[in-house]
mmCIF file with all atom_site columns, C-alpha atoms in Angstrom:
data_model
loop_
_atom_site.group_PDB
_atom_site.id
_atom_site.type_symbol
_atom_site.label_atom_id
_atom_site.label_alt_id
_atom_site.label_comp_id
_atom_site.label_asym_id
_atom_site.label_entity_id
_atom_site.label_seq_id
_atom_site.pdbx_PDB_ins_code
_atom_site.Cartn_x
_atom_site.Cartn_y
_atom_site.Cartn_z
_atom_site.occupancy
_atom_site.B_iso_or_equiv
_atom_site.pdbx_formal_charge
_atom_site.auth_seq_id
_atom_site.auth_comp_id
_atom_site.auth_asym_id
_atom_site.auth_atom_id
_atom_site.pdbx_PDB_model_num
ATOM 1   C CA . MET A 1 1   ? 37.687 -28.082 30.631  1.00 0.00 ? 158 MET A CA 1
ATOM 2   C CA . GLN A 1 2   ? 35.318 -31.091 31.497  1.00 0.00 ? 159 GLN A CA 1
ATOM 3   C CA . ARG A 1 3   ? 36.628 -34.239 29.883  1.00 0.00 ? 160 ARG A CA 1
ATOM 4   C CA . ASP A 1 4   ? 33.104 -34.972 28.775  1.00 0.00 ? 161 ASP A CA 1
ATOM 5   C CA . ALA A 1 5   ? 33.416 -31.792 26.309  1.00 0.00 ? 162 ALA A CA 1
ATOM 6   C CA . PHE A 1 6   ? 35.668 -33.747 23.966  1.00 0.00 ? 163 PHE A CA 1
ATOM 7   C CA . GLU A 1 7   ? 34.114 -37.005 24.074  1.00 0.00 ? 164 GLU A CA 1
ATOM 8   C CA . ASN A 1 8   ? 31.358 -38.303 21.743  1.00 0.00 ? 165 ASN A CA 1
ATOM 9   C CA . PHE A 1 9   ? 31.891 -35.515 19.232  1.00 0.00 ? 166 PHE A CA 1
ATOM 10  C CA . ASN A 1 10  ? 31.102 -35.731 15.473  1.00 0.00 ? 167 ASN A CA 1
ATOM 11  C CA . PRO A 1 11  ? 32.101 -32.900 13.147  1.00 0.00 ? 168 PRO A CA 1
ATOM 12  C CA . GLU A 1 12  ? 28.923 -32.311 11.921  1.00 0.00 ? 169 GLU A CA 1
ATOM 13  C CA . ASP A 1 13  ? 27.764 -31.576 15.344  1.00 0.00 ? 170 ASP A CA 1
ATOM 14  C CA . PHE A 1 14  ? 29.423 -28.154 14.462  1.00 0.00 ? 171 PHE A CA 1
ATOM 15  C CA . LEU A 1 15  ? 27.073 -28.253 11.438  1.00 0.00 ? 172 LEU A CA 1
ATOM 16  C CA . GLN A 1 16  ? 24.173 -28.753 13.628  1.00 0.00 ? 173 GLN A CA 1
ATOM 17  C CA . LEU A 1 17  ? 25.254 -26.010 15.943  1.00 0.00 ? 174 LEU A CA 1
ATOM 18  C CA . ALA A 1 18  ? 25.428 -23.375 13.142  1.00 0.00 ? 175 ALA A CA 1
ATOM 19  C CA . LYS A 1 19  ? 21.913 -24.311 11.758  1.00 0.00 ? 176 LYS A CA 1
ATOM 20  C CA . GLU A 1 20  ? 20.720 -23.998 15.121  1.00 0.00 ? 177 GLU A CA 1
ATOM 21  C CA . LEU A 1 21  ? 22.452 -20.610 15.819  1.00 0.00 ? 178 LEU A CA 1
ATOM 22  C CA . GLU A 1 22  ? 20.827 -19.425 12.580  1.00 0.00 ? 179 GLU A CA 1
ATOM 23  C CA . ASN A 1 23  ? 17.265 -20.785 13.515  1.00 0.00 ? 180 ASN A CA 1
ATOM 24  C CA . ASN A 1 24  ? 17.369 -19.157 16.715  1.00 0.00 ? 181 ASN A CA 1
ATOM 25  C CA . LEU A 1 25  ? 18.919 -15.548 15.689  1.00 0.00 ? 182 LEU A CA 1
ATOM 26  C CA . ALA A 1 26  ? 16.077 -13.890 17.019  1.00 0.00 ? 183 ALA A CA 1
ATOM 27  C CA . ASN A 1 27  ? 16.075 -15.313 20.313  1.00 0.00 ? 184 ASN A CA 1
ATOM 28  C CA . LEU A 1 28  ? 19.850 -14.650 21.187  1.00 0.00 ? 185 LEU A CA 1
ATOM 29  C CA . GLU A 1 29  ? 21.120 -11.384 22.829  1.00 0.00 ? 186 GLU A CA 1
ATOM 30  C CA . VAL A 1 30  ? 24.240 -11.005 20.814  1.00 0.00 ? 187 VAL A CA 1
ATOM 31  C CA . ASN A 1 31  ? 25.113 -8.557  17.744  1.00 0.00 ? 188 ASN A CA 1
ATOM 32  C CA . GLU A 1 32  ? 23.855 -10.495 14.604  1.00 0.00 ? 189 GLU A CA 1
ATOM 33  C CA . SER A 1 33  ? 27.283 -9.930  13.132  1.00 0.00 ? 190 SER A CA 1
ATOM 34  C CA . SER A 1 34  ? 28.892 -12.129 15.786  1.00 0.00 ? 191 SER A CA 1
ATOM 35  C CA . ILE A 1 35  ? 26.458 -14.920 15.250  1.00 0.00 ? 192 ILE A CA 1
ATOM 36  C CA . TYR A 1 36  ? 26.789 -14.971 11.502  1.00 0.00 ? 193 TYR A CA 1
ATOM 37  C CA . ARG A 1 37  ? 30.642 -14.853 12.060  1.00 0.00 ? 194 ARG A CA 1
ATOM 38  C CA . THR A 1 38  ? 30.674 -17.876 14.430  1.00 0.00 ? 195 THR A CA 1
ATOM 39  C CA . ILE A 1 39  ? 28.197 -19.684 11.935  1.00 0.00 ? 196 ILE A CA 1
ATOM 40  C CA . PHE A 1 40  ? 30.916 -19.384 9.062   1.00 0.00 ? 197 PHE A CA 1
ATOM 41  C CA . GLY A 1 41  ? 33.434 -20.306 11.329  1.00 0.00 ? 198 GLY A CA 1
ATOM 42  C CA . ARG A 1 42  ? 31.461 -23.526 12.738  1.00 0.00 ? 199 ARG A CA 1
ATOM 43  C CA . ILE A 1 43  ? 30.749 -24.675 8.822   1.00 0.00 ? 200 ILE A CA 1
ATOM 44  C CA . TYR A 1 44  ? 34.159 -24.372 7.856   1.00 0.00 ? 201 TYR A CA 1
ATOM 45  C CA . TYR A 1 45  ? 35.311 -26.656 10.809  1.00 0.00 ? 202 TYR A CA 1
ATOM 46  C CA . ALA A 1 46  ? 32.875 -29.102 10.422  1.00 0.00 ? 203 ALA A CA 1
ATOM 47  C CA . ILE A 1 47  ? 33.729 -29.818 7.070   1.00 0.00 ? 204 ILE A CA 1
ATOM 48  C CA . PHE A 1 48  ? 37.593 -29.337 7.336   1.00 0.00 ? 205 PHE A CA 1
ATOM 49  C CA . LEU A 1 49  ? 37.343 -31.859 10.604  1.00 0.00 ? 206 LEU A CA 1
ATOM 50  C CA . TYR A 1 50  ? 34.995 -34.440 8.525   1.00 0.00 ? 207 TYR A CA 1
ATOM 51  C CA . VAL A 1 51  ? 37.035 -34.298 5.415   1.00 0.00 ? 208 VAL A CA 1
ATOM 52  C CA . ARG A 1 52  ? 40.489 -34.758 7.422   1.00 0.00 ? 209 ARG A CA 1
ATOM 53  C CA . GLU A 1 53  ? 39.162 -37.778 9.431   1.00 0.00 ? 210 GLU A CA 1
ATOM 54  C CA . TRP A 1 54  ? 37.861 -39.307 6.530   1.00 0.00 ? 211 TRP A CA 1
ATOM 55  C CA . LEU A 1 55  ? 41.039 -38.855 4.324   1.00 0.00 ? 212 LEU A CA 1
ATOM 56  C CA . CYS A 1 56  ? 43.143 -40.294 7.100   1.00 0.00 ? 213 CYS A CA 1
ATOM 57  C CA . GLU A 1 57  ? 41.074 -43.524 7.525   1.00 0.00 ? 214 GLU A CA 1
ATOM 58  C CA . ASN A 1 58  ? 40.497 -44.081 3.707   1.00 0.00 ? 215 ASN A CA 1
ATOM 59  C CA . THR A 1 59  ? 43.773 -42.375 2.072   1.00 0.00 ? 216 THR A CA 1
ATOM 60  C CA . GLU A 1 60  ? 47.646 -42.184 2.750   1.00 0.00 ? 217 GLU A CA 1
ATOM 61  C CA . TYR A 1 61  ? 46.897 -38.799 3.722   1.00 0.00 ? 218 TYR A CA 1
ATOM 62  C CA . LYS A 1 62  ? 48.502 -37.969 7.309   1.00 0.00 ? 219 LYS A CA 1
ATOM 63  C CA . SER A 1 63  ? 47.254 -35.235 9.670   1.00 0.00 ? 220 SER A CA 1
ATOM 64  C CA . ASN A 1 64  ? 49.722 -32.523 10.684  1.00 0.00 ? 221 ASN A CA 1
ATOM 65  C CA . PRO A 1 65  ? 48.295 -29.532 12.467  1.00 0.00 ? 222 PRO A CA 1
ATOM 66  C CA . GLN A 1 66  ? 51.187 -27.447 10.571  1.00 0.00 ? 223 GLN A CA 1
ATOM 67  C CA . GLY A 1 67  ? 49.706 -25.815 7.636   1.00 0.00 ? 224 GLY A CA 1
ATOM 68  C CA . GLU A 1 68  ? 46.848 -28.538 7.539   1.00 0.00 ? 225 GLU A CA 1
ATOM 69  C CA . HIS A 1 69  ? 44.507 -25.824 6.529   1.00 0.00 ? 226 HIS A CA 1
ATOM 70  C CA . LYS A 1 70  ? 46.291 -25.427 3.219   1.00 0.00 ? 227 LYS A CA 1
ATOM 71  C CA . ARG A 1 71  ? 47.709 -29.074 2.854   1.00 0.00 ? 228 ARG A CA 1
ATOM 72  C CA . MET A 1 72  ? 44.275 -30.926 3.004   1.00 0.00 ? 229 MET A CA 1
ATOM 73  C CA . PRO A 1 73  ? 42.386 -29.284 0.192   1.00 0.00 ? 230 PRO A CA 1
ATOM 74  C CA . ASN A 1 74  ? 45.783 -29.516 -1.977  1.00 0.00 ? 231 ASN A CA 1
ATOM 75  C CA . PHE A 1 75  ? 45.826 -33.184 -1.285  1.00 0.00 ? 232 PHE A CA 1
ATOM 76  C CA . ILE A 1 76  ? 41.954 -33.750 -2.426  1.00 0.00 ? 233 ILE A CA 1
ATOM 77  C CA . ARG A 1 77  ? 43.194 -31.812 -5.801  1.00 0.00 ? 234 ARG A CA 1
ATOM 78  C CA . SER A 1 78  ? 45.969 -33.830 -6.359  1.00 0.00 ? 235 SER A CA 1
ATOM 79  C CA . LYS A 1 79  ? 45.155 -37.181 -4.431  1.00 0.00 ? 236 LYS A CA 1
ATOM 80  C CA . GLY A 1 80  ? 41.281 -37.090 -3.659  1.00 0.00 ? 237 GLY A CA 1
ATOM 81  C CA . PRO A 1 81  ? 39.179 -40.026 -4.011  1.00 0.00 ? 238 PRO A CA 1
ATOM 82  C CA . PHE A 1 82  ? 36.931 -38.544 -6.887  1.00 0.00 ? 239 PHE A CA 1
ATOM 83  C CA . ASN A 1 83  ? 37.838 -37.993 -10.813 1.00 0.00 ? 240 ASN A CA 1
ATOM 84  C CA . ASN A 1 84  ? 39.673 -34.969 -11.239 1.00 0.00 ? 241 ASN A CA 1
ATOM 85  C CA . VAL A 1 85  ? 37.023 -32.706 -12.192 1.00 0.00 ? 242 VAL A CA 1
ATOM 86  C CA . LEU A 1 86  ? 35.119 -33.463 -8.715  1.00 0.00 ? 243 LEU A CA 1
ATOM 87  C CA . ASN A 1 87  ? 38.672 -33.487 -6.991  1.00 0.00 ? 244 ASN A CA 1
ATOM 88  C CA . ASN A 1 88  ? 39.417 -29.817 -8.207  1.00 0.00 ? 245 ASN A CA 1
ATOM 89  C CA . GLU A 1 89  ? 35.823 -28.862 -7.186  1.00 0.00 ? 246 GLU A CA 1
ATOM 90  C CA . MET A 1 90  ? 35.822 -30.070 -3.479  1.00 0.00 ? 247 MET A CA 1
ATOM 91  C CA . CYS A 1 91  ? 39.158 -28.177 -3.052  1.00 0.00 ? 248 CYS A CA 1
ATOM 92  C CA . SER A 1 92  ? 37.474 -25.077 -4.442  1.00 0.00 ? 249 SER A CA 1
ATOM 93  C CA . ASP A 1 93  ? 34.751 -25.548 -2.426  1.00 0.00 ? 250 ASP A CA 1
ATOM 94  C CA . ILE A 1 94  ? 36.791 -25.938 0.840   1.00 0.00 ? 251 ILE A CA 1
ATOM 95  C CA . LYS A 1 95  ? 38.991 -23.294 -0.086  1.00 0.00 ? 252 LYS A CA 1
ATOM 96  C CA . THR A 1 96  ? 35.784 -20.830 -0.497  1.00 0.00 ? 253 THR A CA 1
ATOM 97  C CA . LEU A 1 97  ? 34.346 -22.063 3.062   1.00 0.00 ? 254 LEU A CA 1
ATOM 98  C CA . LYS A 1 98  ? 37.831 -21.261 4.257   1.00 0.00 ? 255 LYS A CA 1
ATOM 99  C CA . LYS A 1 99  ? 37.947 -17.948 2.940   1.00 0.00 ? 256 LYS A CA 1
ATOM 100 C CA . LEU A 1 100 ? 34.446 -17.201 4.299   1.00 0.00 ? 257 LEU A CA 1
ATOM 101 C CA . ARG A 1 101 ? 35.833 -18.143 8.023   1.00 0.00 ? 258 ARG A CA 1
ATOM 102 C CA . HIS A 1 102 ? 38.847 -16.340 7.412   1.00 0.00 ? 259 HIS A CA 1
ATOM 103 C CA . GLN A 1 103 ? 36.893 -13.150 6.447   1.00 0.00 ? 260 GLN A CA 1
ATOM 104 C CA . SER A 1 104 ? 34.699 -13.581 9.442   1.00 0.00 ? 261 SER A CA 1
ATOM 105 C CA . ASP A 1 105 ? 37.449 -14.188 12.074  1.00 0.00 ? 262 ASP A CA 1
ATOM 106 C CA . TYR A 1 106 ? 40.079 -11.454 10.934  1.00 0.00 ? 263 TYR A CA 1
ATOM 107 C CA . TYR A 1 107 ? 38.006 -8.457  9.258   1.00 0.00 ? 264 TYR A CA 1
ATOM 108 C CA . LEU A 1 108 ? 36.143 -6.093  11.254  1.00 0.00 ? 265 LEU A CA 1
ATOM 109 C CA . HIS A 1 109 ? 34.678 -4.331  8.270   1.00 0.00 ? 266 HIS A CA 1
ATOM 110 C CA . ILE A 1 110 ? 34.392 -5.518  4.657   1.00 0.00 ? 267 ILE A CA 1
ATOM 111 C CA . PRO A 1 111 ? 37.255 -3.851  2.686   1.00 0.00 ? 268 PRO A CA 1
ATOM 112 C CA . ASP A 1 112 ? 36.928 -0.609  1.041   1.00 0.00 ? 269 ASP A CA 1
ATOM 113 C CA . GLU A 1 113 ? 35.498 -0.738  -2.742  1.00 0.00 ? 270 GLU A CA 1
ATOM 114 C CA . GLY A 1 114 ? 38.502 -0.632  -5.134  1.00 0.00 ? 271 GLY A CA 1
ATOM 115 C CA . THR A 1 115 ? 41.202 -1.923  -3.155  1.00 0.00 ? 272 THR A CA 1
ATOM 116 C CA . GLU A 1 116 ? 42.341 -5.731  -3.895  1.00 0.00 ? 273 GLU A CA 1
ATOM 117 C CA . GLU A 1 117 ? 41.125 -7.273  -0.735  1.00 0.00 ? 274 GLU A CA 1
ATOM 118 C CA . TYR A 1 118 ? 37.701 -5.944  -1.863  1.00 0.00 ? 275 TYR A CA 1
ATOM 119 C CA . ASN A 1 119 ? 37.842 -7.442  -5.132  1.00 0.00 ? 276 ASN A CA 1
ATOM 120 C CA . GLN A 1 120 ? 38.844 -11.141 -3.847  1.00 0.00 ? 277 GLN A CA 1
ATOM 121 C CA . TRP A 1 121 ? 36.171 -10.635 -1.026  1.00 0.00 ? 278 TRP A CA 1
ATOM 122 C CA . ILE A 1 122 ? 33.418 -13.319 -1.374  1.00 0.00 ? 279 ILE A CA 1
ATOM 123 C CA . PHE A 1 123 ? 29.962 -11.936 -0.838  1.00 0.00 ? 280 PHE A CA 1
ATOM 124 C CA . GLU A 1 124 ? 28.120 -14.904 -0.137  1.00 0.00 ? 281 GLU A CA 1
ATOM 125 C CA . ASP A 1 125 ? 25.526 -15.797 2.923   1.00 0.00 ? 282 ASP A CA 1
ATOM 126 C CA . THR A 1 126 ? 25.238 -18.621 5.171   1.00 0.00 ? 283 THR A CA 1
ATOM 127 C CA . LEU A 1 127 ? 22.739 -20.416 3.237   1.00 0.00 ? 284 LEU A CA 1
ATOM 128 C CA . PHE A 1 128 ? 25.454 -20.524 0.314   1.00 0.00 ? 285 PHE A CA 1
ATOM 129 C CA . ALA A 1 129 ? 27.807 -22.064 2.978   1.00 0.00 ? 286 ALA A CA 1
ATOM 130 C CA . PHE A 1 130 ? 25.467 -24.428 4.468   1.00 0.00 ? 287 PHE A CA 1
ATOM 131 C CA . CYS A 1 131 ? 24.811 -26.024 0.795   1.00 0.00 ? 288 CYS A CA 1
ATOM 132 C CA . LEU A 1 132 ? 28.389 -26.020 0.022   1.00 0.00 ? 289 LEU A CA 1
ATOM 133 C CA . ALA A 1 133 ? 29.105 -28.188 3.473   1.00 0.00 ? 290 ALA A CA 1
ATOM 134 C CA . ASP A 1 134 ? 26.234 -30.235 3.085   1.00 0.00 ? 291 ASP A CA 1
ATOM 135 C CA . LYS A 1 135 ? 27.456 -31.216 -0.739  1.00 0.00 ? 292 LYS A CA 1
ATOM 136 C CA . ILE A 1 136 ? 31.136 -31.870 0.183   1.00 0.00 ? 293 ILE A CA 1
ATOM 137 C CA . ILE A 1 137 ? 30.066 -33.833 3.288   1.00 0.00 ? 294 ILE A CA 1
ATOM 138 C CA . ASN A 1 138 ? 27.239 -36.313 1.211   1.00 0.00 ? 295 ASN A CA 1
ATOM 139 C CA . SER A 1 139 ? 30.289 -36.490 -1.693  1.00 0.00 ? 296 SER A CA 1
ATOM 140 C CA . PHE A 1 140 ? 32.275 -38.059 0.834   1.00 0.00 ? 297 PHE A CA 1
ATOM 141 C CA . LYS A 1 141 ? 29.777 -40.025 2.500   1.00 0.00 ? 298 LYS A CA 1
ATOM 142 C CA . ASN A 1 142 ? 28.637 -41.484 -0.466  1.00 0.00 ? 299 ASN A CA 1
ATOM 143 C CA . LEU A 1 143 ? 31.906 -42.975 -1.403  1.00 0.00 ? 300 LEU A CA 1
#
């Protein structure tokens, strides 16, 4: 892998990539499902990386790959930089984006109606995910 590929990276670049993918959907020769799944993944990782780095720089949060996708939102819920209501909201929003990414990465089909998995499925579109991501990143930027 080229060393340059790991230099000069900002997590918000993933968000920009997701937006460009959606804006150029008609010009891509890949199945739409693959593109939307990739968009949800990049949206989640944009906020995950952005928030993780912000927390490491501004709080006592220590990054550790072991279970970090669960630990980080829980840290925000209990020790986040906002008031209790907003800490809980940020935690919930991050978990929602994680769930959308998880659905995109691990399920080939929407689960059958009436199943527990179906009842827990998040039926939201990319506009919803982009709005959540912008809200999360802007909330941390404005501190």
